[in-house]
Coordinates of C-alpha atoms in Angstrom, one line a residue:
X1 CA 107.6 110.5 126.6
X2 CA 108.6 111.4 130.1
X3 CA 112.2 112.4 130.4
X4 CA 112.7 111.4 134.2
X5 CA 110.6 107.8 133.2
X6 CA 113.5 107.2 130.3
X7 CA 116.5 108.4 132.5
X8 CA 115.4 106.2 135.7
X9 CA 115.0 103.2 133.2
X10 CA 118.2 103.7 132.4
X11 CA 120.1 103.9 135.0
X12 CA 117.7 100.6 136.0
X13 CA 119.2 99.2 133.8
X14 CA 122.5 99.7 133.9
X15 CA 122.7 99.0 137.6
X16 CA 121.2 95.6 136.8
X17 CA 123.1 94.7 134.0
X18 CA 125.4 91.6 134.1
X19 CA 128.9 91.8 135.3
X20 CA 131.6 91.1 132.9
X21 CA 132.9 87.6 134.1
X22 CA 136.5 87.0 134.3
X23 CA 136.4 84.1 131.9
X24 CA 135.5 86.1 129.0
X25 CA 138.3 88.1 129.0
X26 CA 141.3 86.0 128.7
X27 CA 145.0 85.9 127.4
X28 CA 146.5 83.1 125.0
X29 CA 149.6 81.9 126.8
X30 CA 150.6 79.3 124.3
X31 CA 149.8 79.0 121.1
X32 CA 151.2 76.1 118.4
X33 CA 150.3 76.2 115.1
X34 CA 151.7 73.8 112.0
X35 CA 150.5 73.0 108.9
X36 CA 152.3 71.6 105.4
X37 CA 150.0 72.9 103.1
X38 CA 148.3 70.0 102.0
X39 CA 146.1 69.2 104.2
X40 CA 148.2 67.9 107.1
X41 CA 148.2 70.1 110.4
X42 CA 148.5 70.7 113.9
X43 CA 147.3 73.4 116.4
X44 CA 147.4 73.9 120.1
X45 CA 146.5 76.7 122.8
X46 CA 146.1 77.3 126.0
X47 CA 144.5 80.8 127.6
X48 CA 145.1 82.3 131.0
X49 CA 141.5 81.3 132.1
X50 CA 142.2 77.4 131.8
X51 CA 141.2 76.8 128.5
X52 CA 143.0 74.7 126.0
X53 CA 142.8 72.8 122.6
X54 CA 144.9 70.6 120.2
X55 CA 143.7 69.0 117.0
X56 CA 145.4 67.4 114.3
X57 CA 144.1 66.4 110.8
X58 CA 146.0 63.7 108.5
X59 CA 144.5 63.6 105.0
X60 CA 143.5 59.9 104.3
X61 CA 143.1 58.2 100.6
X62 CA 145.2 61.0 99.0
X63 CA 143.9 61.4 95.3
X64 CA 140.9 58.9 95.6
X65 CA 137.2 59.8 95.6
X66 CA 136.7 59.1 99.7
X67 CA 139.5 61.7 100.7
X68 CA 138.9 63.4 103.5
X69 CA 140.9 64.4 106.8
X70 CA 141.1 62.2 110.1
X71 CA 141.1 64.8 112.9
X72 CA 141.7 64.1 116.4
X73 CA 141.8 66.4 119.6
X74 CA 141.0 67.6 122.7
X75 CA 140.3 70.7 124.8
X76 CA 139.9 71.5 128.1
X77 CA 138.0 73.4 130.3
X78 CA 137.1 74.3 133.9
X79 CA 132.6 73.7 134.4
X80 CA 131.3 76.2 137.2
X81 CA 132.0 73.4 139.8
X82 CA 136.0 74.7 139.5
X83 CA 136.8 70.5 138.0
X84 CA 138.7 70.3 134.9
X85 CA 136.8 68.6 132.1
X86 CA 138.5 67.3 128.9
X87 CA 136.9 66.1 126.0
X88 CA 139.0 63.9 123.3
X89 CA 137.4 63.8 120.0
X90 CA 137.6 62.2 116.3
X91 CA 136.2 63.5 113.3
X92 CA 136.9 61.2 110.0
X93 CA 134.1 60.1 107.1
X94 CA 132.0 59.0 109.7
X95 CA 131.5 62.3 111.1
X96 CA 132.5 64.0 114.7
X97 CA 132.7 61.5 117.7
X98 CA 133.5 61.9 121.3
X99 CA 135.8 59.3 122.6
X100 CA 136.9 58.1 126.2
X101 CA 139.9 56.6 125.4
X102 CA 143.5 58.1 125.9
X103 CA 144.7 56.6 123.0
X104 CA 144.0 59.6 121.1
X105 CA 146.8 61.3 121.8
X106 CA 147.2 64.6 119.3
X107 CA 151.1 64.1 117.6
X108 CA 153.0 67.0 117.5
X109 CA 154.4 66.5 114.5
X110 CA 153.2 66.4 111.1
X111 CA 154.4 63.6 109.3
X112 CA 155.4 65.1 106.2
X113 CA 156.5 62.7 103.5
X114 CA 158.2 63.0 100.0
X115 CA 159.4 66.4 100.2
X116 CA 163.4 67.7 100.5
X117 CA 163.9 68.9 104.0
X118 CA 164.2 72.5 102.3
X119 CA 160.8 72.7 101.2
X120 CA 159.3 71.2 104.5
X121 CA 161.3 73.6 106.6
X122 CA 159.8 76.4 104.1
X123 CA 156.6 75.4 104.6
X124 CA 156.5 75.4 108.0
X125 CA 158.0 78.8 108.5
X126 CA 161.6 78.0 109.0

């Protein structure tokens, strides 16, 4: 093969190649995370590019057949148009849905019940 027709395709091609966008490349400035070890938790973050999430998951009928964890959350982001755009979510037996309401408000706490204030405070790293 041609060495001058493989270098000039090269350098074609790295003269045309895509710029690294500013939005890839991007520092967490906040970052939550809690979780009791049986299911129950709770996360947030938030990156220097706009970006954020929080999600929380509450395990419902403990012990029984339908168990299974009711999630709710957000996140955020910035579309190319520079507007902020949120989307609140569920996830439960039913599956994942996208809801409008602002009643789904992520706690940030975990309700933790039954355990001696010790063994919570273990748990969650204190």
């Amino acid at each position: 093969m041609n060495p001058v027709l493989v270098i000039s395709a090269f350098f074609i091609c790295v003269a045309t190649a895509a710029s690294i966008s500013k939005d890839t490349v991007a520092d967490t400035i906040a970052y939550s995370n809690n979780n009791d070890g049986s299911g129950n938790y709770y996360f947030s973050f938030k990156t220097s590019n706009g970006i954020s999430r929080e999600e929380s998951g509450e395990v419902r009928n403990s012990g029984q057949n339908n168990q299974f964890i009711f999630i709710r959350g957000f996140y955020t982001y910035t579309d190319p148009d520079g507007q902020e755009v949120k989307v609140n979510y569920i996830a439960d037996d039913n599956g994942y849905q996208i809801v409008s309401s602002p009643d789904t408000a992520v706690p940030d706490k975990i309700p933790i019940l039954g355990l001696p204030a010790g063994v919570t405070s273990t748990l969650l790293g204190g």
